[in-house]
Coordinates of C-alpha atoms in Angstrom, one line a residue:
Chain A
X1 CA -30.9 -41.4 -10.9
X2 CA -34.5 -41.0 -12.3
X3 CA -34.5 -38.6 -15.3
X4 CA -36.9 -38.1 -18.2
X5 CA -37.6 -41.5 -19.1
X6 CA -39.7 -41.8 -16.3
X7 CA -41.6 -39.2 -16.9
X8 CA -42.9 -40.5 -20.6
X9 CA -44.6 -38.0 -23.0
X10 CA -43.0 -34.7 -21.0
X11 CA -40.3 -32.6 -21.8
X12 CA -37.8 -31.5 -19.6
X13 CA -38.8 -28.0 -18.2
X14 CA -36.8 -24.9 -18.3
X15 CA -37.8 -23.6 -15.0
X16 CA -37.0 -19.9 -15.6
X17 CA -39.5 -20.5 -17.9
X18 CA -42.3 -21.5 -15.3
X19 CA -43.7 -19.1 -12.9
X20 CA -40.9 -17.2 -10.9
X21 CA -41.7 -17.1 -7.0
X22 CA -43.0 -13.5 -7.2
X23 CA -43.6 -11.0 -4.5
X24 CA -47.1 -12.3 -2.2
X25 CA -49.1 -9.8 -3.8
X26 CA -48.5 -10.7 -7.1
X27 CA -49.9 -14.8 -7.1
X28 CA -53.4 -12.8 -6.7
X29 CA -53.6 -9.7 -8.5
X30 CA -52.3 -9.2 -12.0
X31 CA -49.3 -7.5 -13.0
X32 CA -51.3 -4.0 -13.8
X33 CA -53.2 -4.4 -10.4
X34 CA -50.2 -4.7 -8.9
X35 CA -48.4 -1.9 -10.1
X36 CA -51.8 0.0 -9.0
X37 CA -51.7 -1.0 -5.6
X38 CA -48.2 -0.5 -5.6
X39 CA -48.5 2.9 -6.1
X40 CA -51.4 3.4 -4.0
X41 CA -49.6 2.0 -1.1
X42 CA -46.9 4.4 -1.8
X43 CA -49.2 7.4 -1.9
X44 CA -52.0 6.2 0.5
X45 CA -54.5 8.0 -1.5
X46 CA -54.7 9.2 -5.4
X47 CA -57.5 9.8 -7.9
X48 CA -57.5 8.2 -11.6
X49 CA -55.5 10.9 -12.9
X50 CA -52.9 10.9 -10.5
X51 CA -52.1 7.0 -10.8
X52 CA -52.0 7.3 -15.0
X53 CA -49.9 10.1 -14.1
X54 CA -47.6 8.7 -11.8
X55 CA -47.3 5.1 -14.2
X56 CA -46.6 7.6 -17.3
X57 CA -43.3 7.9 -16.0
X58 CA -42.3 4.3 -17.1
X59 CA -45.4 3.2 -19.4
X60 CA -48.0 4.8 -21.7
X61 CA -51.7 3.6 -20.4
X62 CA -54.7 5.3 -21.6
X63 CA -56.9 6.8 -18.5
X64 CA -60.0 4.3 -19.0
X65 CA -57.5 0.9 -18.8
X66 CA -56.7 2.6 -15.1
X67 CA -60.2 3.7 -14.1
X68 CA -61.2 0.1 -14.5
X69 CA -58.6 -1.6 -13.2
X70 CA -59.2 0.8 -9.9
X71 CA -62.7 0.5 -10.2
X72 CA -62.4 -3.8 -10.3
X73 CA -59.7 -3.2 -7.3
X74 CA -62.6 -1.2 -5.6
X75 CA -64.8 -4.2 -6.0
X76 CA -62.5 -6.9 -5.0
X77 CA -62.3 -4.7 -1.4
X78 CA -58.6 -3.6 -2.1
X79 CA -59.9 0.1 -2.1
X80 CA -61.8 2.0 -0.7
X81 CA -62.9 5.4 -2.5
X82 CA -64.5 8.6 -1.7
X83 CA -66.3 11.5 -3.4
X84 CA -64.4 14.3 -3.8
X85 CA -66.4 17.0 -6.1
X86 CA -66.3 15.1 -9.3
X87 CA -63.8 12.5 -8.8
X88 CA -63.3 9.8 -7.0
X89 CA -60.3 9.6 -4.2
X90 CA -59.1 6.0 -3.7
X91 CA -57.6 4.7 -0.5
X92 CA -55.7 1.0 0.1
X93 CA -58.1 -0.9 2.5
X94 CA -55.1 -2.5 3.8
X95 CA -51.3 -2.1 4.4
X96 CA -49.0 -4.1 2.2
X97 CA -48.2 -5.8 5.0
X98 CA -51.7 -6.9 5.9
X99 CA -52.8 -7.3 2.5
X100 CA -49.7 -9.9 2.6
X101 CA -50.6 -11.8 5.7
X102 CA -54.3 -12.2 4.0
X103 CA -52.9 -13.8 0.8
X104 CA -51.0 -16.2 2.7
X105 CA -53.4 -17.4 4.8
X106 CA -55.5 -17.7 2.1
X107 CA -53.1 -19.4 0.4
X108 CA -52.5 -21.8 3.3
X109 CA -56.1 -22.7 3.8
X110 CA -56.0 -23.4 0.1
X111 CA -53.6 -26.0 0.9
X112 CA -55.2 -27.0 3.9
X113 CA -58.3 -27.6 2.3
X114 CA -56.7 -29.4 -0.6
X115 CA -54.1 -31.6 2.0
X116 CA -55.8 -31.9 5.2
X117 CA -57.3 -35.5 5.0
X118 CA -54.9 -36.9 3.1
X119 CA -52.7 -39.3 5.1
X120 CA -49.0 -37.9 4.2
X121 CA -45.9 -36.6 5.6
X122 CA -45.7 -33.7 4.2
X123 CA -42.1 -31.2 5.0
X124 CA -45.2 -28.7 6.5
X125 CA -44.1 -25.8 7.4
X126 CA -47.0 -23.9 5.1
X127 CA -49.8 -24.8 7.1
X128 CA -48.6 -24.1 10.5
X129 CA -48.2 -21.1 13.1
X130 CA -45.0 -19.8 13.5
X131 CA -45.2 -16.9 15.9
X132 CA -42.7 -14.4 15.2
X133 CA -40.4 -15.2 18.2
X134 CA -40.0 -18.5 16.3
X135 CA -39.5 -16.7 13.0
X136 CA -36.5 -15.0 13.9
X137 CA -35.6 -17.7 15.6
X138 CA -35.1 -19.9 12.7
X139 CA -33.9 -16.8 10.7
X140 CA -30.8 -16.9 13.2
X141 CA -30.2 -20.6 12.7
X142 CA -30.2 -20.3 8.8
X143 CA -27.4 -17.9 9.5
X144 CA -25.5 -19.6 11.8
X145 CA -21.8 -21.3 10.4
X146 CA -22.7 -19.2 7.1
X147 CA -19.8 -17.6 5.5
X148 CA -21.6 -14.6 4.4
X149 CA -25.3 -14.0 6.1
X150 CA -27.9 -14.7 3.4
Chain B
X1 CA -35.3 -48.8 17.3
X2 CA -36.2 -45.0 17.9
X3 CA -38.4 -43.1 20.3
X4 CA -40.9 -42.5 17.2
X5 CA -40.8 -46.3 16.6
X6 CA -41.3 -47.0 19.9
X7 CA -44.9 -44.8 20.5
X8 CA -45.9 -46.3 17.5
X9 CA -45.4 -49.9 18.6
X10 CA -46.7 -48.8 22.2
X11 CA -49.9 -46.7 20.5
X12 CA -50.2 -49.7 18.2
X13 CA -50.4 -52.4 21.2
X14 CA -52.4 -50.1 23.6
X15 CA -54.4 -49.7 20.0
X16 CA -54.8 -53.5 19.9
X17 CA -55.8 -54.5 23.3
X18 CA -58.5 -51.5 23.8
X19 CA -59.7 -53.1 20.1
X20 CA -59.7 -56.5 22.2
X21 CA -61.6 -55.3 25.2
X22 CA -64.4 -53.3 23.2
X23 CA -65.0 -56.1 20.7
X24 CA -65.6 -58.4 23.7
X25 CA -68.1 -55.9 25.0
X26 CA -69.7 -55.8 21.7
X27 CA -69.8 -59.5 21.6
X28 CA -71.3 -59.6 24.8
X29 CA -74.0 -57.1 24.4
X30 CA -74.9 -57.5 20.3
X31 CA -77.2 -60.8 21.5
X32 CA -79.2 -58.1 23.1
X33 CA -79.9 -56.2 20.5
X34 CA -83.1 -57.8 19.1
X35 CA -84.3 -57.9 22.6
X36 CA -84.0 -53.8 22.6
X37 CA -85.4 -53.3 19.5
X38 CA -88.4 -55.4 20.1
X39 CA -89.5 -54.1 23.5
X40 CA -87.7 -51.6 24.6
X41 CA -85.2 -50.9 27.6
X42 CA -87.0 -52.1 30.5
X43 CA -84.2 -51.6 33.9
X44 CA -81.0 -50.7 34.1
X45 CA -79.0 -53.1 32.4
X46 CA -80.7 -52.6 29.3
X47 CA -80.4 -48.9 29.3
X48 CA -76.1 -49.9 30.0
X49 CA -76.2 -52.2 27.4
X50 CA -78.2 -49.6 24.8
X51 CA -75.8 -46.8 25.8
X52 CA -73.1 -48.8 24.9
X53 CA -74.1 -50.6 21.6
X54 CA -74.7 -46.8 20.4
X55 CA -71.0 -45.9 21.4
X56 CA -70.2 -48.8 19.7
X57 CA -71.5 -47.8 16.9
X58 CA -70.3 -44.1 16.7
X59 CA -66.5 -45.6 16.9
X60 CA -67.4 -47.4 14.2
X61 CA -69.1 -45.3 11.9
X62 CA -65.5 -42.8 13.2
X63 CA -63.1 -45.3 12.2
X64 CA -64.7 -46.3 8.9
X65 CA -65.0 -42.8 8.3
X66 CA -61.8 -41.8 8.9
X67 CA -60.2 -44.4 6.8
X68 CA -62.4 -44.0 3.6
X69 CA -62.0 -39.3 4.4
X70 CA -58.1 -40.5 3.8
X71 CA -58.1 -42.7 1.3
X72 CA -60.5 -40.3 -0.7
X73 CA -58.4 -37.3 -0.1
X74 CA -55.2 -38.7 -0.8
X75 CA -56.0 -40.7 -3.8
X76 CA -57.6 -37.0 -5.3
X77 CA -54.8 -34.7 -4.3
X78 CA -52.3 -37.4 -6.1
X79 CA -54.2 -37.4 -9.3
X80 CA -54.9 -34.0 -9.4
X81 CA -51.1 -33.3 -8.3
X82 CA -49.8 -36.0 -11.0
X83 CA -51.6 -34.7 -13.9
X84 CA -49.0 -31.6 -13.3
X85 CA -46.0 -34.0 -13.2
X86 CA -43.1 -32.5 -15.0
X87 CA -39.8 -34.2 -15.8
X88 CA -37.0 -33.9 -13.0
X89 CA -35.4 -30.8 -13.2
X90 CA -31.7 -31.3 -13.2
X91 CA -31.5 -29.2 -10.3
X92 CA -33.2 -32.0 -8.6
X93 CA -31.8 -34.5 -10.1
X94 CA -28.6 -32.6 -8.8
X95 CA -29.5 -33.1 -5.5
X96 CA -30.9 -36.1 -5.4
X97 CA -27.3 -37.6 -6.2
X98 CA -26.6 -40.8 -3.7
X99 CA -29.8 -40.9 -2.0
X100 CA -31.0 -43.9 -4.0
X101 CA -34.2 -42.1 -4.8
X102 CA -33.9 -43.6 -8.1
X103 CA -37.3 -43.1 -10.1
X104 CA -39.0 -42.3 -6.4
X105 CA -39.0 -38.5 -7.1
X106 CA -42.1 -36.3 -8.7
X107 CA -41.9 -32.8 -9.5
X108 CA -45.3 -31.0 -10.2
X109 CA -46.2 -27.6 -11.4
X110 CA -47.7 -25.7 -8.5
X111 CA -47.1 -21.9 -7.5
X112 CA -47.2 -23.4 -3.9
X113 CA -43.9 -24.3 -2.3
X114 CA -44.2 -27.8 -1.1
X115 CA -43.0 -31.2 -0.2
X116 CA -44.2 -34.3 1.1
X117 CA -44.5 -38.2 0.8
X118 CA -47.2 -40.5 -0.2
X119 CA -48.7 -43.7 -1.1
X120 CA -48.5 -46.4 1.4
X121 CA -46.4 -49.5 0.5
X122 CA -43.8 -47.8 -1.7
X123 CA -43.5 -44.2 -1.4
X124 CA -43.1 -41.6 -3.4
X125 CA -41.6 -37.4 -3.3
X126 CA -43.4 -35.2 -4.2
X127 CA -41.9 -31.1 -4.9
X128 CA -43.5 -28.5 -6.5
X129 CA -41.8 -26.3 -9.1
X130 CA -41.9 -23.3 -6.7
X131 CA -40.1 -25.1 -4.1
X132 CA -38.2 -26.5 -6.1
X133 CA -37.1 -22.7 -7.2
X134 CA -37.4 -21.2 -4.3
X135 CA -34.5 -23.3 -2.8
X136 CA -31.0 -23.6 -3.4
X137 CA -28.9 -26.9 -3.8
X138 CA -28.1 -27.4 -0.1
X139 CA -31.6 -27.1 1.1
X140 CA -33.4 -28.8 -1.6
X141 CA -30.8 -31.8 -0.1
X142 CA -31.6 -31.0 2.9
X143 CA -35.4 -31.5 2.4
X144 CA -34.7 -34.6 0.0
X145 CA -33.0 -35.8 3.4
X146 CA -36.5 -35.3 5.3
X147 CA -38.1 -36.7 2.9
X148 CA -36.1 -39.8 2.5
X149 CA -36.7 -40.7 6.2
X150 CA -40.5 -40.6 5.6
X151 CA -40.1 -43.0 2.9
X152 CA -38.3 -44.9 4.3
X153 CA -40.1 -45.9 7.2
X154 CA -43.1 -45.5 5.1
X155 CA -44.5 -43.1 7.5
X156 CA -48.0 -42.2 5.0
X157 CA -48.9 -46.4 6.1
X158 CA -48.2 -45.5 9.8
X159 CA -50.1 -42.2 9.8
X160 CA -53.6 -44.0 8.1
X161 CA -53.1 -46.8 10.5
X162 CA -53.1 -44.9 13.5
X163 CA -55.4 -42.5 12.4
X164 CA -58.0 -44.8 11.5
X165 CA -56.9 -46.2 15.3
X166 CA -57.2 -42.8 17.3
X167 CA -60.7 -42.2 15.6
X168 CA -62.2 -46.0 16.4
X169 CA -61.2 -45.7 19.8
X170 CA -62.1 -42.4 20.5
X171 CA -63.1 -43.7 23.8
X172 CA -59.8 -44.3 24.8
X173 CA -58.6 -40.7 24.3
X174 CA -54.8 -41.7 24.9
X175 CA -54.3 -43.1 21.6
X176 CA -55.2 -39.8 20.0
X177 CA -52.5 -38.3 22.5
X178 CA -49.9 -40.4 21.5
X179 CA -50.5 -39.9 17.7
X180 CA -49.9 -36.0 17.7
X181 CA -46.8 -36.8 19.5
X182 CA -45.6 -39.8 17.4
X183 CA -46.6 -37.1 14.0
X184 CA -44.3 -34.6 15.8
X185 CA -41.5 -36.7 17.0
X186 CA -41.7 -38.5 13.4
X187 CA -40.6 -34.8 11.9
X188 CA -37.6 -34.2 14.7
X189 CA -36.9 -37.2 13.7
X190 CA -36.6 -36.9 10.0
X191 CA -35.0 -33.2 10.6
X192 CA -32.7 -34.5 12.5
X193 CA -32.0 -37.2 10.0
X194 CA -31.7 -34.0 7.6
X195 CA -29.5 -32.4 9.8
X196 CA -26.9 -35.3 10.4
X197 CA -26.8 -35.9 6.7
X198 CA -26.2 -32.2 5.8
X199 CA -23.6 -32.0 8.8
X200 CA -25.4 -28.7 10.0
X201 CA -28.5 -27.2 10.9
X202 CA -27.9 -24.2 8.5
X203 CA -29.5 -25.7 5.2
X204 CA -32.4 -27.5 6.8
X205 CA -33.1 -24.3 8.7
X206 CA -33.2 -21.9 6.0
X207 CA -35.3 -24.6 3.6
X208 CA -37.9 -24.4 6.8
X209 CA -37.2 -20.5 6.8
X210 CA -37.8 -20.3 2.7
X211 CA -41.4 -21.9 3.1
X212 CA -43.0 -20.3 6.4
X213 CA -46.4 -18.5 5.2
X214 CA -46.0 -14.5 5.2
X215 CA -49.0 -14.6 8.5
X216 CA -47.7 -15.9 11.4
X217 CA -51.4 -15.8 12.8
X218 CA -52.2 -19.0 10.3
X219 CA -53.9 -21.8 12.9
X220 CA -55.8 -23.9 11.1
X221 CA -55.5 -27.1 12.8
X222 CA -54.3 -29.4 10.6
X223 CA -51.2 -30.3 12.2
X224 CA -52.0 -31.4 16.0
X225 CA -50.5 -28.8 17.9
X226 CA -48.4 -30.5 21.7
X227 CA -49.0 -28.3 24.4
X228 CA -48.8 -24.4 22.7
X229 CA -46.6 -25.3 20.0
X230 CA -47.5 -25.5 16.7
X231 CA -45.7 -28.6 15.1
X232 CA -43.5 -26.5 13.3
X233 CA -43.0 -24.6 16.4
X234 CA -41.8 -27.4 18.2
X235 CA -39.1 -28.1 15.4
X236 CA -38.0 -24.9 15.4
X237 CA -37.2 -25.6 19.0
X238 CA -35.2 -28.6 19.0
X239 CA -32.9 -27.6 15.9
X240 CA -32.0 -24.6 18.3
X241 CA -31.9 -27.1 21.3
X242 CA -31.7 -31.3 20.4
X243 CA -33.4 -32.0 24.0
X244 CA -35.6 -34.9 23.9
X245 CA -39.3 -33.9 23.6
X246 CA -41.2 -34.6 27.1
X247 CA -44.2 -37.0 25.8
X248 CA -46.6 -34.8 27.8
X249 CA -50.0 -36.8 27.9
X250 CA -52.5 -35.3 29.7
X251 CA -53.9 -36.6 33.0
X252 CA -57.3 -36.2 32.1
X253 CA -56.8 -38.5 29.0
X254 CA -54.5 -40.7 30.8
X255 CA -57.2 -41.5 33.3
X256 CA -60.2 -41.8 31.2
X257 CA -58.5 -44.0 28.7
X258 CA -57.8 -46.4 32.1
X259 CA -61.4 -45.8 33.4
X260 CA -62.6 -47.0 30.2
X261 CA -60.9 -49.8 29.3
X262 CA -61.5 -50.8 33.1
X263 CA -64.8 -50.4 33.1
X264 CA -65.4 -52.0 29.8
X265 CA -63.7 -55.0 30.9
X266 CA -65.7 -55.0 34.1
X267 CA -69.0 -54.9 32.1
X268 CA -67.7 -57.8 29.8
X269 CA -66.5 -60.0 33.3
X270 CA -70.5 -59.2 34.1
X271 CA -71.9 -59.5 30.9
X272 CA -73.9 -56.2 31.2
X273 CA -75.6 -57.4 34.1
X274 CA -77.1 -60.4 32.9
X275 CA -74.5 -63.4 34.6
X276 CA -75.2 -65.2 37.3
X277 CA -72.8 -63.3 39.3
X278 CA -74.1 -60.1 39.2
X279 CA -77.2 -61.5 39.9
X280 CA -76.2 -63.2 43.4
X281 CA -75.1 -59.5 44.7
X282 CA -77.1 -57.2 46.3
X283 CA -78.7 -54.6 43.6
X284 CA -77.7 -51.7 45.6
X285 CA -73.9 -52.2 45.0
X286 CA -74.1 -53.9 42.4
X287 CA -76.2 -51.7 39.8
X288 CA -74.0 -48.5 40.4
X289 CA -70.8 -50.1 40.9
X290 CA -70.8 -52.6 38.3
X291 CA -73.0 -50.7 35.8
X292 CA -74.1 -47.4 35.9
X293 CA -70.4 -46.6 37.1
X294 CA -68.7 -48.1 34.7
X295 CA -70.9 -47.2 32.0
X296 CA -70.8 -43.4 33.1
X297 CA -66.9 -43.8 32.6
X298 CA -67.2 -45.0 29.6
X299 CA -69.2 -42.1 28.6
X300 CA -67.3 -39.7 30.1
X301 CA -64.4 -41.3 28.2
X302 CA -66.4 -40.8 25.1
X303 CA -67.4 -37.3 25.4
X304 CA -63.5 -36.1 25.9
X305 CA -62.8 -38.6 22.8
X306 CA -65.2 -37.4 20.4
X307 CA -64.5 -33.8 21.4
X308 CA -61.2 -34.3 20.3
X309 CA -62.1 -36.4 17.3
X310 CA -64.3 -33.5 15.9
X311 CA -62.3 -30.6 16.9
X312 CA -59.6 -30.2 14.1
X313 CA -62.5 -30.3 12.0
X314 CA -65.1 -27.6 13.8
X315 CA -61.3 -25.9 14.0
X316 CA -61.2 -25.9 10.3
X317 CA -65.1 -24.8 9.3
X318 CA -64.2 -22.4 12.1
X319 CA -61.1 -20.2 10.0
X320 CA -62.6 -21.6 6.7
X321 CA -65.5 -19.5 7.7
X322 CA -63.9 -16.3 9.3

């Protein structure tokens, strides 16, 4: 079997140690955005103040670190905001769920863009449409004869 | 031999002949060219013979293109993809065991789950890390499996051939046809390969499960979708039920790929109007039966054909864009 000689000059890799397959949402935002939107999604809307609140219960962040990563979030069209009297209100744009669905199609047309002339079989099932009918379809199948249902 | 094998040696054959045909045209009707140039189409067999040096030309230009768009792309994706090789991990060296895939295998570092198989007269697999750990033993197998079939019957060599084919002979619209079904039946093929190996559908299933994208509104046009279906649709399909897949051609194809080939052959038997045959019959039968009709197939043919040449690509400007 082929094992690091063939691969001259690199190191075996401890995969833990490479990027984990997070949750969609995470391959795009970073980990604070995240935790942001998170918590936006939770609350459908919240001021400043209320996230830095809310995030004080499992980490310390200083008001101005959270303004602008709500502020950037409001940029990228993640939120939308409103003036209330002084402050700001900020809304999600999107549902988790949709905000998902956008990721991965944008991650599939970056893979469609980056695959689609090249002549290879590829195992393709990222840059196709499944309809959901389908979906649970195959969910059923990867169950089937399984000792315990994944 | 298997039903896959057997469209490709029937697409390569029909692939062969039309090739045949049309370069006898050409032949025939390239002497003219000079004539054209210099004064200009003067009755109706010139105007025929015009026509069809300019379809000539587009099938081509089509072909050529096609070919070099391939070899471009696929050369770029491998070196960007091999400049982020990384050594086996011994998970997949794990499950690699016994499939003679000795020193066949690369792993790159890519947040993407995917798999395929490249290069043309010996192929390689290729994983990404996150499919790699996004998978567990039994269906990282089971994809090696798939995998294993492509490279085995060197399916990247078939797929350039006969898309370089399909996109010359985009008058004869049937060989397009019958490559989106020898692609899909190619992947039933190599699942079921998968599946046989594995001894059930279970781990093949939930490898294809793992790697669906989140939006199952993705169309992007990539993969040639046969009749509704998506491809991965259609395999979906017959892991739940192993019918064989009805080729499904349709009519209109069928019979414009016949028209033209007909009708090209007729204009060659002619000469575009210029042997003594034609000239012994009388013009008013003659002119639309043995040229305007047949060239009017031909460019019916090669309306449908182009159509279908351009539209994964309009398709793909189209979502690129929305």
């Amino acid at each position: 079997m082929a094992d690091a000689r063939d691969n001259p000059g690199v190191s075996r890799p401890d995969l833990r140690r490479l990027r984990r397959p997070e949750k969609a949402e995470e391959k795009f935002l970073g980990p604070l955005e995240t935790e942001v939107m998170v918590r936006l999604w939770k609350r459908r809307s919240a001021t400043v103040r209320d996230i830095v609140e809310d995030l004080a219960k499992t980490r310390e962040l200083a008001y101005t670190t959270v303004m602008t990563i709500m502020v950037r979030l409001h940029e990228k069209g993640l939120l939308e905001r409103t003036r209330e009297g002084k402050t700001y209100v900020y809304r999600p744009s999107h549902t988790r769920d949709e905000h998902r669905a956008r990721l991965s199609r944008d991650l599939v047309r970056g893979l469609v863009a980056e695959f689609g002339d090249a002549a290879l079989a590829a195992f393709s099932a990222e840059l196709d449409t499944v309809d959901s009918a389908h979906r649970a379809a195959l969910r059923r199948l990867a169950q089937k004869d399984a000792r315990e249902p994944r | 031999m298997s039903r896959a094998d057997r469209v490709f040696t029937i697409m390569l054959g029909l692939a062969l002949a039309s090739s045949a045909i049309l370069l006898a045209l050409l032949l025939t009707l390239a002497p003219r060219v000079e004539q054209l140039a210099s004064r200009g189409a003067e009755d109706t067999a010139d105007v025929v013979a015009a026509l069809v040096l300019l379809l000539a030309v587009c099938g081509i230009s089509l072909g050529v293109a096609t070919l070099f768009r391939q070899l471009t792309a696929t050369a770029m994706l491998i070196r960007r993809l091999v400049a982020r090789k990384i050594a086996l991990p011994s998970t997949v060296l794990a499950a690699a065991t016994g499939l003679e895939l000795d020193g066949r295998i690369d792993v790159v570092s890519d947040e993407r789950p995917f798999s395929f198989c490249y290069w043309f007269l010996r192929p390689r697999i290729c994983l990404s890390t996150a499919l790699v750990e996004r998978l567990d033993a039994d269906e990282l197998r089971a994809v090696l499996h798939h995998e294993r079939y492509h490279l085995r019957q060197r399916d990247p060599l078939r797929q350039i051939v006969a898309r370089y084919f399909a996109a010359g002979l985009y008058v004869v619209p049937v060989v397009d046809e019958l490559l989106a079904f020898h692609t899909l039946q190619k992947e039933i093929e190599a699942d079921q390969e998968a599946v046989r190996a594995s001894g059930d559908v279970r781990s093949l299933a939930s490898a294809l499960y793992k790697l669906l994208p989140d939006a199952d509104d993705v169309s992007l046009g990539l993969l040639v979708p046969v009749s509704s279906l998506s491809v991965t649709e259609a395999r979906i399909d017959q892991l739940i039920a192993r019918r064989p897949l009805s080729m499904g051609l349709s009519p209109l194809s069928v019979v414009l790929s016949g028209g033209a080939l007909i009708a090209a052959a007729v204009l060659v038997a002619f000469k575009g109007g210029a042997s003594v045959a034609f000239e012994t019959l009388p013009p008013l039968y003659a002119v639309p039966g043995l040229l305007v009709g047949p060239a009017s197939l031909l460019f019916a043919a090669a309306v449908d054909g182009g159509l279908h040449q351009l539209r994964p690509l309009t398709q793909r400007l189209f979502n690129l864009s929305t």
